[in-house]
Structure formats: structure tokens, C-alpha cells
mmCIF file of C-alpha atoms in Angstrom:
data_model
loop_
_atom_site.group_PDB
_atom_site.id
_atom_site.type_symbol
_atom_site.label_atom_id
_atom_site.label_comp_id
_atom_site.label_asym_id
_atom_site.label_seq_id
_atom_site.Cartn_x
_atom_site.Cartn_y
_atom_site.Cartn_z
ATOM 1 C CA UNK A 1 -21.981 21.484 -6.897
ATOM 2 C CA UNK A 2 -19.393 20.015 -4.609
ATOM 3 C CA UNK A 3 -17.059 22.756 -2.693
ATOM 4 C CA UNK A 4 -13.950 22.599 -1.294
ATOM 5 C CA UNK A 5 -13.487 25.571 0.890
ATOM 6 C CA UNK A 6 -9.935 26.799 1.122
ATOM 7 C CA UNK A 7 -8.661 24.611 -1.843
ATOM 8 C CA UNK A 8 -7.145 26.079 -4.611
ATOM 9 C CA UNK A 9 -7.617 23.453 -7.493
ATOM 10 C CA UNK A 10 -5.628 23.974 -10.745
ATOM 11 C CA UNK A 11 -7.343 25.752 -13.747
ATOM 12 C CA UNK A 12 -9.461 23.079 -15.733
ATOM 13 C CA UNK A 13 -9.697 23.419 -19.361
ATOM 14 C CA UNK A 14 -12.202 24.041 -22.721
ATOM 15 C CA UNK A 15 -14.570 26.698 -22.251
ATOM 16 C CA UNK A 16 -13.313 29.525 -19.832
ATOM 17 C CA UNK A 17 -15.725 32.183 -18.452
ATOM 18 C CA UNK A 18 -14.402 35.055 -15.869
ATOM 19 C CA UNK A 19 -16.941 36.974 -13.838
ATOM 20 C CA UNK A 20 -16.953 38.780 -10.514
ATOM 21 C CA UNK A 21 -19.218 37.180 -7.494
ATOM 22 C CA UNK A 22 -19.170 38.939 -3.946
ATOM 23 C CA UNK A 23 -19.722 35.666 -2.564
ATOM 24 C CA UNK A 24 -18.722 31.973 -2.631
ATOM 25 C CA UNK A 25 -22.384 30.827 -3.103
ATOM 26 C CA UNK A 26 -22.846 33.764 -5.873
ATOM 27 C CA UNK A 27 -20.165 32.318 -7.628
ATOM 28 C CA UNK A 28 -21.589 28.425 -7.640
ATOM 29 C CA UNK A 29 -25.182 30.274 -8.500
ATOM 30 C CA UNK A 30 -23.091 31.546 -11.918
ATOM 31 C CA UNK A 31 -21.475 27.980 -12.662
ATOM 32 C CA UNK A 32 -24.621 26.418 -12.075
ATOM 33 C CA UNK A 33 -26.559 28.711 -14.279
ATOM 34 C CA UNK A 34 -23.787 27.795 -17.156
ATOM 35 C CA UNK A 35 -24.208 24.254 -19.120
ATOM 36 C CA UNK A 36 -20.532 24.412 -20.149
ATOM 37 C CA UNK A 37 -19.131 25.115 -16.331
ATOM 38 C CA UNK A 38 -17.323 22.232 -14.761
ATOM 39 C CA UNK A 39 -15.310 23.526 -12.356
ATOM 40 C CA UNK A 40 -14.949 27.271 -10.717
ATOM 41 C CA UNK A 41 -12.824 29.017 -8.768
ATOM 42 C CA UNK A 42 -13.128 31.337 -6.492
ATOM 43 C CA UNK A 43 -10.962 34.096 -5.038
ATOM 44 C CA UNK A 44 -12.363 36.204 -1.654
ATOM 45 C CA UNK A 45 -9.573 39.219 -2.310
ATOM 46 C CA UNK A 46 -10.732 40.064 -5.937
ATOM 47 C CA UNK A 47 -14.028 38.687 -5.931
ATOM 48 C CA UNK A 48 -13.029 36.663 -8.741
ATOM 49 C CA UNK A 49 -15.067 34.131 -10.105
ATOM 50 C CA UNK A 50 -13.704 31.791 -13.302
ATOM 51 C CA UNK A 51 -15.636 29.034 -14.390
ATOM 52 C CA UNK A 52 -14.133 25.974 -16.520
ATOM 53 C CA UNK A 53 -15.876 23.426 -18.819
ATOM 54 C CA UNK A 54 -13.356 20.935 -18.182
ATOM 55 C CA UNK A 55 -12.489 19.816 -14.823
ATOM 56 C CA UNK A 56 -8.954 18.705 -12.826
ATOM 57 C CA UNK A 57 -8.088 17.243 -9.349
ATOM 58 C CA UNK A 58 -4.526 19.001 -9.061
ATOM 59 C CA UNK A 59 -4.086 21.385 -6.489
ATOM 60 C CA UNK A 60 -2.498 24.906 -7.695
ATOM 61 C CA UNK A 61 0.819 24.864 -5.431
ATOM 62 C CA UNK A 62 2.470 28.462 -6.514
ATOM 63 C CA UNK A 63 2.013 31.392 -4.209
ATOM 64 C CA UNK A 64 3.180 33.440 -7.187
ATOM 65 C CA UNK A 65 0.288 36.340 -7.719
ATOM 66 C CA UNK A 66 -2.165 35.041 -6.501
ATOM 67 C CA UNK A 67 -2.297 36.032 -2.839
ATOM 68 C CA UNK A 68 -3.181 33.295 0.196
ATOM 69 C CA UNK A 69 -4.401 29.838 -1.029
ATOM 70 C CA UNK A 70 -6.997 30.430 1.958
ATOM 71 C CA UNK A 71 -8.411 32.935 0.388
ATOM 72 C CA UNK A 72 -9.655 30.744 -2.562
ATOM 73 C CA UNK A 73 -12.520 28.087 -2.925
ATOM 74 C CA UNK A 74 -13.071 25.466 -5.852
ATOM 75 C CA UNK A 75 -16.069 23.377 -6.575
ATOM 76 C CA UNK A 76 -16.824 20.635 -9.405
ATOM 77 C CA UNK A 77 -20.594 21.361 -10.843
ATOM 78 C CA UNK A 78 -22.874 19.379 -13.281
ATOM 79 C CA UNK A 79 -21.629 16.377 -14.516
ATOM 80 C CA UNK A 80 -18.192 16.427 -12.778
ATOM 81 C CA UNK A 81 -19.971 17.110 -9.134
ATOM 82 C CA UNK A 82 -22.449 14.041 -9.971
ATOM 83 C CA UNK A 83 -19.100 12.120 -11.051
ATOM 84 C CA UNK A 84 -17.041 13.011 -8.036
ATOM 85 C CA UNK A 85 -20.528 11.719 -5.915
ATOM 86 C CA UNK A 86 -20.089 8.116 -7.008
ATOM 87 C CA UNK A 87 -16.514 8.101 -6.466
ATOM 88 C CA UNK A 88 -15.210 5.114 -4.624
ATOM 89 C CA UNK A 89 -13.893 5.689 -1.403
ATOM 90 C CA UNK A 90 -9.971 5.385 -1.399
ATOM 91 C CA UNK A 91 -8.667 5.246 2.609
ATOM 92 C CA UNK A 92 -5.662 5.927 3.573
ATOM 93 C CA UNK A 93 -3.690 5.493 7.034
ATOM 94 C CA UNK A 94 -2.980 7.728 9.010
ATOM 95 C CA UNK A 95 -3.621 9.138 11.984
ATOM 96 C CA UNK A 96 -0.225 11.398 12.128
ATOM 97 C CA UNK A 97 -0.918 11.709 8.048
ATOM 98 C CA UNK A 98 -0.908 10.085 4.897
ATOM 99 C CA UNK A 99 0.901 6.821 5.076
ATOM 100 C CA UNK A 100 2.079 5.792 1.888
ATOM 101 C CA UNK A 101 1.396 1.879 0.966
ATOM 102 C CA UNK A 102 1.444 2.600 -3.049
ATOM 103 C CA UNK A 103 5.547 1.932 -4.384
ATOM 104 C CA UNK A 104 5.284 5.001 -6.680
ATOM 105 C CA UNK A 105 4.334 7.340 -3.601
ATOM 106 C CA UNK A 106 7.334 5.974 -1.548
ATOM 107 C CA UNK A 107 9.494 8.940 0.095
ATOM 108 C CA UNK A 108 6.618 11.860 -1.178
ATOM 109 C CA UNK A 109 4.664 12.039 2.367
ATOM 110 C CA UNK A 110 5.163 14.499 5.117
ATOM 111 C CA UNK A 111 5.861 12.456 8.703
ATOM 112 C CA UNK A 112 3.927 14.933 10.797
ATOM 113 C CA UNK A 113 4.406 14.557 14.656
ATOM 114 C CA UNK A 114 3.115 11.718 16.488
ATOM 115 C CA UNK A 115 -0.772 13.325 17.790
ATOM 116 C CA UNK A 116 0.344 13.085 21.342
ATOM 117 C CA UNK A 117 3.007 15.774 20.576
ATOM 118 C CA UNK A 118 -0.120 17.735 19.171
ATOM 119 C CA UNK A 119 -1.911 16.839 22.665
ATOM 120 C CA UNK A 120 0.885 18.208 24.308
ATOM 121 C CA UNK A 121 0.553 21.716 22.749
ATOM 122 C CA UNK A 122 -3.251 21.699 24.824
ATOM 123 C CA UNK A 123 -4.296 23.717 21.653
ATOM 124 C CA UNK A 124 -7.679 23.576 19.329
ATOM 125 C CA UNK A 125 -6.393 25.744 17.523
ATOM 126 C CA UNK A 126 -3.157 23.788 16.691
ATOM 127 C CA UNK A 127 -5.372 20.783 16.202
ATOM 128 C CA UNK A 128 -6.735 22.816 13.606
ATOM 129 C CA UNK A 129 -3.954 23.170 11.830
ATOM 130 C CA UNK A 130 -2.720 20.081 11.748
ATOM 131 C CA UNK A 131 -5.504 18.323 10.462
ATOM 132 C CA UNK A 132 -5.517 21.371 8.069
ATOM 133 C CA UNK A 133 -2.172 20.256 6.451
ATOM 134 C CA UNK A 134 -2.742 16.574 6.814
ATOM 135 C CA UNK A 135 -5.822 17.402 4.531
ATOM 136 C CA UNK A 136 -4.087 19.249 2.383
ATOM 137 C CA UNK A 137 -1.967 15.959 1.614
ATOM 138 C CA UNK A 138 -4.657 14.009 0.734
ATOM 139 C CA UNK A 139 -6.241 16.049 -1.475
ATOM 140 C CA UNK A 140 -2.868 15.966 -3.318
ATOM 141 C CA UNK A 141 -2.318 12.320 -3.373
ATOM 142 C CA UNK A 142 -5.966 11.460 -4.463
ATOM 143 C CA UNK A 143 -7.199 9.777 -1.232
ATOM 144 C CA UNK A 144 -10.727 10.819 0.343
ATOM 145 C CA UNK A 145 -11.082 8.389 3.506
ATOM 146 C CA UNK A 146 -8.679 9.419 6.706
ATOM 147 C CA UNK A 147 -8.293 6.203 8.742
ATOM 148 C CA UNK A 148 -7.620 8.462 12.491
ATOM 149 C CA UNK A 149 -7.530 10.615 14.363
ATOM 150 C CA UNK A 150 -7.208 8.024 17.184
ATOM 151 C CA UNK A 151 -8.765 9.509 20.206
ATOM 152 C CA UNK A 152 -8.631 6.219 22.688
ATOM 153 C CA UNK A 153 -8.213 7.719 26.321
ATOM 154 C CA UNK A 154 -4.858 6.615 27.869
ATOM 155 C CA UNK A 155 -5.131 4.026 30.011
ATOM 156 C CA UNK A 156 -1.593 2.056 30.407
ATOM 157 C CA UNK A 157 1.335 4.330 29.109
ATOM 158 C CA UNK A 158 3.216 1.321 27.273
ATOM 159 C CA UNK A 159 0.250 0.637 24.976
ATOM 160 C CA UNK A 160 1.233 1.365 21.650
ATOM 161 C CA UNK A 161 -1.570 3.533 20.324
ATOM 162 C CA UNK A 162 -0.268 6.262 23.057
ATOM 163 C CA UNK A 163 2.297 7.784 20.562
ATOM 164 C CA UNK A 164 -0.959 7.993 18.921
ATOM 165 C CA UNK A 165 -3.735 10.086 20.230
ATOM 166 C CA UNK A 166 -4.719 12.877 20.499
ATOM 167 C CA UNK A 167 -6.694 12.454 23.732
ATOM 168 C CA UNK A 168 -3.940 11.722 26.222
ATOM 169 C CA UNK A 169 -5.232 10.725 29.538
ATOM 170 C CA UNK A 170 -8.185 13.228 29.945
ATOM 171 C CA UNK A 171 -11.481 13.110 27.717
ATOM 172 C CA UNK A 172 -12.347 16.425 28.123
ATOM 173 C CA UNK A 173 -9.175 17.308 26.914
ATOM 174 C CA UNK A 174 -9.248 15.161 23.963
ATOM 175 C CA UNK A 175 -12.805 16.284 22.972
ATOM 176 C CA UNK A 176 -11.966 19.581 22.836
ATOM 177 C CA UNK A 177 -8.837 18.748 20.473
ATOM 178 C CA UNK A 178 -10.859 16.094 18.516
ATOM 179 C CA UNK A 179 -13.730 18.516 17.163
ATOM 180 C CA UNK A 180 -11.354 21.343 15.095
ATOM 181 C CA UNK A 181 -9.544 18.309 13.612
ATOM 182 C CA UNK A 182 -12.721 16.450 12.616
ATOM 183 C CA UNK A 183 -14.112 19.190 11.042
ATOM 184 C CA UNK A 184 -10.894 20.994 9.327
ATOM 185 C CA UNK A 185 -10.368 17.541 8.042
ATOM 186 C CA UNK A 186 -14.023 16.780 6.597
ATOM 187 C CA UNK A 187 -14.405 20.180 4.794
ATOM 188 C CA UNK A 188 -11.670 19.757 2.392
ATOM 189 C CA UNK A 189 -13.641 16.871 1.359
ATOM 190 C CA UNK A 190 -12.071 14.245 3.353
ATOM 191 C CA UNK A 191 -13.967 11.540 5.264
ATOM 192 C CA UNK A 192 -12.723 11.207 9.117
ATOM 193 C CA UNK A 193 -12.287 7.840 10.706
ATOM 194 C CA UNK A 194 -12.254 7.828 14.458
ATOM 195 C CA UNK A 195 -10.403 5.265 16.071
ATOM 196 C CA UNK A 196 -10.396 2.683 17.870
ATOM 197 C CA UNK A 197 -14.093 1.882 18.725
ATOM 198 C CA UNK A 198 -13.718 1.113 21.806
ATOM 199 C CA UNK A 199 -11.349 -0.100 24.896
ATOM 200 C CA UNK A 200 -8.215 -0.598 22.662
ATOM 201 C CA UNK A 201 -6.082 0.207 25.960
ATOM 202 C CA UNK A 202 -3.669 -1.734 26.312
ATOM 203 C CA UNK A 203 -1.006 -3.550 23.922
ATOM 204 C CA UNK A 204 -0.195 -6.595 25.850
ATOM 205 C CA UNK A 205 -3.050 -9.390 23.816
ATOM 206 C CA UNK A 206 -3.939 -6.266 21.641
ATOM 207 C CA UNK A 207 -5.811 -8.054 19.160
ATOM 208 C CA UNK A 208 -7.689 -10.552 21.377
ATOM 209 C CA UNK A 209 -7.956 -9.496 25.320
ATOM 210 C CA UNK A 210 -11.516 -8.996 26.576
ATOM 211 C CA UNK A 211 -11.841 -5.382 28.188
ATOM 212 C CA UNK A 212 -14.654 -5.563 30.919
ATOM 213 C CA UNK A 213 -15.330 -1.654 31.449
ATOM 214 C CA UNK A 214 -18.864 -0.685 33.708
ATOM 215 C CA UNK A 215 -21.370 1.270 31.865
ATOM 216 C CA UNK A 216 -20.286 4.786 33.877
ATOM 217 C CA UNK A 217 -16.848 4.289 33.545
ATOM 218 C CA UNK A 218 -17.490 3.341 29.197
ATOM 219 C CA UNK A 219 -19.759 6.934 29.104
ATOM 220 C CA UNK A 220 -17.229 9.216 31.653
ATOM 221 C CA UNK A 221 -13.895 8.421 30.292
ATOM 222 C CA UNK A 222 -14.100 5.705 27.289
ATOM 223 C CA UNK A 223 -17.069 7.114 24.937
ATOM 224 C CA UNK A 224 -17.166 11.366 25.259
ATOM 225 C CA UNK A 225 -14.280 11.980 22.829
ATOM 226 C CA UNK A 226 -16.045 9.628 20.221
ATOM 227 C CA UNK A 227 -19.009 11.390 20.832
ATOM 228 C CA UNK A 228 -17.557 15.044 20.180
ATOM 229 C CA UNK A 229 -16.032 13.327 17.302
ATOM 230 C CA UNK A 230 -19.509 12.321 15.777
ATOM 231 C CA UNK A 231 -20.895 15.517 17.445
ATOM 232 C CA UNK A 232 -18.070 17.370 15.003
ATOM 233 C CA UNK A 233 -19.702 15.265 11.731
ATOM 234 C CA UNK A 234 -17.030 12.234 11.886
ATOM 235 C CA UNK A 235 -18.887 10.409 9.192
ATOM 236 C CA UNK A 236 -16.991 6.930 9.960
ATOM 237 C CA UNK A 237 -15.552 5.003 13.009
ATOM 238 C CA UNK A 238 -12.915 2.190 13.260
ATOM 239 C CA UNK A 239 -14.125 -0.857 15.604
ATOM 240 C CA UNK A 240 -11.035 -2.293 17.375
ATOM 241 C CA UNK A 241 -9.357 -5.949 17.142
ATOM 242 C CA UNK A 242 -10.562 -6.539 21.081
ATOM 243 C CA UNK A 243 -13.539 -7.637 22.833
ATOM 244 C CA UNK A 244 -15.716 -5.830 24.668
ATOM 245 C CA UNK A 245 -17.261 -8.023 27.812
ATOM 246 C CA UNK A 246 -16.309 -10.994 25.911
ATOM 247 C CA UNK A 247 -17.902 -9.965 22.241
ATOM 248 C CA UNK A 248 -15.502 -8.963 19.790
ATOM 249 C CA UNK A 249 -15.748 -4.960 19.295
ATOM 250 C CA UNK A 250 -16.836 -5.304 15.567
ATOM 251 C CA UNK A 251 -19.174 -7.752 16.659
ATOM 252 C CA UNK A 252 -20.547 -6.605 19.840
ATOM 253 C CA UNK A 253 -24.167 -5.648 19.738
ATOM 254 C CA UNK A 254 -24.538 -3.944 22.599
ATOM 255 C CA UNK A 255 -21.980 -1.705 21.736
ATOM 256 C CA UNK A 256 -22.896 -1.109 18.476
ATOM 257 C CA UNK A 257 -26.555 -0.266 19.846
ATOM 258 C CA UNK A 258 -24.388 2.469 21.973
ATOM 259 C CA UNK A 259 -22.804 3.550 19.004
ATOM 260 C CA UNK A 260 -25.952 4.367 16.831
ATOM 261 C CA UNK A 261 -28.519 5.262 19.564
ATOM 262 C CA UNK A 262 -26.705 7.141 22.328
ATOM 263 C CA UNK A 263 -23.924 8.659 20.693
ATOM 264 C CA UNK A 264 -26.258 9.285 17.636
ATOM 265 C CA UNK A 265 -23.722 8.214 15.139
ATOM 266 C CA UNK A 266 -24.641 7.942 11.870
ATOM 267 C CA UNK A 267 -22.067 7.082 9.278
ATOM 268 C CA UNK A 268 -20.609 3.727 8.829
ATOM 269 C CA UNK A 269 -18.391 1.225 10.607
ATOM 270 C CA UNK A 270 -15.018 0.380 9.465
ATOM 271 C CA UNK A 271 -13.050 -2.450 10.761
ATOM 272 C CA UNK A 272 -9.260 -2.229 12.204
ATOM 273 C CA UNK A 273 -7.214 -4.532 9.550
ATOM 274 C CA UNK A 274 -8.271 -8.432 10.064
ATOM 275 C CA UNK A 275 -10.698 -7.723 12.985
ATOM 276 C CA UNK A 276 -13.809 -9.066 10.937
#
């Protein structure tokens, strides 16, 4: 089975079976044990436990009877869980939510505040949130791949990825905001993409200066909010437009050797739009 803690999905259809579970994992046992379950649903205040042959990917969106939505968990079992596995990857931008590209999704989104407002509030717990409702969005609209959170350290203030991250100027800080979003975003199901691997500082020749950065300085301000990003279970990064001592990022080997062996990241690479 695949779960999706804290999502209510919509009731599927066909078959219907209703049976109590104390827990989330009882529950799965039940629609696993059942040829004809697709889908369950979960609900922690009743112990409720209703399992569907046939599946959907629409969120339930009333409040009406049925308590907190955080309260619930759905999962897709059997054929629909092996289905939802080979489903292609559909990213989205962005890092301050989902930016919509499609014409039919025009004027639907939510334009959450820029992240460095969320730095501002020097809250994990806020971070949480946030990333919370931005991955509530994208469960709605279909998309599975989060291109952000950006987490580049601040380096010049008129670069235009400040408006952008959630680090600010301070990598401690930003780790410590970087991990609740990371991982409230990745349990609903959606992939994070960390961005911009690495020493996108500066807008001025954006897409083609050469950032020359010494080894300490890369590991003690550059690289530790990527690495409590991956830490967190980021399961893909963004390589920048720039180079890195004269080697485009998405090229560079020795920062790609960084990448994999010291930071011990290991999903995949995703490049910033024409930087391949």
C-alpha cells in the first residue's frame, strides 16, 4: 500500500467494506487482506476503517461531520498502489507554492508568501505549516515533484533568489527551517527539490558567472542547509545555471562527488531550466 498520512481522499467506488481498526497500520493489514480493496480510509477519532474497490485522487474538501481532516489517513493498495508506483513524475514550480503553467489552472493557485517572510517568523514550526498547505495544493492539482524550497544562503541582498529562501543569511538558521518543510512536504506524497545546487549568489551574470568558494567556506556556510535537507529525506536537488571554479554546476564533478559522498545524497539531480 501507498499512505498518505493526514490526507483525506474522496470515497472511491464498487465494492464498499466498513470495519473498525485501532490503528493506521491495522487498517492497511484489513485492505490488504481484501482482493476487492483499492483504496481505504482511515479516521483516528472513530477508529473507522472503510475500504473501496475502486480508487480516486480527489481530496474530500467538506469539514461537514466528519471532524479534522488531520485526523484521517488514505492509502491506494493492490493494483492501484502498484499503479500509482509507476506514475510519471509531474513537477511543478514553486518554491512559495504551486505555480500554475497549465491555461486551465490559471487564477486557481494560492500565492503564499515569499519563503523569506517565512524565514522571518524564525519558526520550524511555521515552516511546518507552510509546506503543510503548499502540499496540500499539490495533491489537489495532481502534481507529485516540488521544484524548492530554495535554501541558498544569502550572500548579496539584490540577488533575486533572496525573496526566495528560506535560509536568509545564516545556515544554521535555514537548516533548522529546511528539515520540517522537507519532511511535511514528502509525506503527503510529494517529492522535494532543493534548490539551487550550489553558489547561485548573486544575480548580476546569474546564469553564467564562475563562483570560486574555498572548500571551508563551501562546507560552513554554502553546503549545511542542503545537507539537513537530504538529512530530512529531500529525495531530489536542483543544480544551478553557474559555475562552480570554472565547471558549470550541473557539470562539475567535483561537486557532484560532494554531493553523493559527503552529503550522502541519494536521490537524483534535476537541472535549473536550460542549464544542461
Amino acid at each position: 500500500c501507498v499512505l498518505l498520512d493526514g490526507i483525506r481522499l474522496s470515497n472511491g467506488a464498487g465494492i464498499f467494506k466498513g470495519t473498525t481498526a485501532n490503528t493506521t497500520e491495522d487498517c492497511v493489514a484489513a485492505c490488504k487482506a481484501s482482493s476487492s480493496c483499492g483504496q481505504l480510509i482511515f479516521s483516528e477519532e472513530n477508529g473507522g476503517c472503510y475500504g473501496f474497490e475502486m480508487t480516486t485522487t480527489s481530496l474530500f474538501t467538506s469539514n461537514t461531520g466528519i471532524g479534522s481532516i488531520a485526523h484521517y489517513h488514505s492509502a491506494y493498495c493492490g493494483l492501484a498502489s502498484e499503479g500509482l508506483k509507476r506514475e510519471m513524475l509531474h513537477t511543478q514550480d514553486g518554491p512559495q507554492g504551486f505555480n500554475p503553467y497549465q491555461v486551465d489552472l490559471a487564477g486557481t493557485a494560492t500565492q503564499f508568501p515569499a519563503l523569506v517572510a517565512l524565514a522571518a517568523s524564525f519558526s520550524p514550526e511555521v515552516s511546518r505549516k507552510y509546506a503543510e498547505a503548499v502540499a496540500d495544493e499539490f495533491v489537489t492539482k495532481g502534481a507529485n515533484v516540488l521544484l524548492g524550497p530554495d535554501v541558498e544562503v544569502t550572500r548579496s541582498t539584490m540577488t533575486g533568489r533572496c525573496f526566495e529562501t528560506l535560509s536568509g543569511e545564516d545556515p544554521f538558521f535555514g537548516s533548522s527551517l529546511v528539515r520540517p518543510f522537507v519532511q511535511e512536504i514528502q509525506k503527503r506524497g510529494i517529492i522535494a527539490t532543493v534548490e539551487h545546487w550550489l553558489d547561485n549568489n548573486q544575480e548580476i551574470y546569474r546564469q553564467t558567472m564562475n563562483s570560486v568558494v574555498g572548500d571551508r567556506a563551501q562546507h560552513d556556510i554554502y553546503m549545511p542547509v542542503f545537507k539537513a535537507a537530504f538529512e530530512a529525506g529531500a529525495a531530489a536537488v536542483m543544480c544551478s545555471y553557474n559555475k562552480v571554479d570554472s565547471e558549470y554546476s550541473c557539470g562539475n564533478s567535483k561537486q557532484f562527488k560532494v554531493l553523493k559522498e559527503s552529503m550522502g545524497f541519494k536521490g537524483f539531480v534535476q537541472s535549473d531550466w536550460w542549464a544542461t
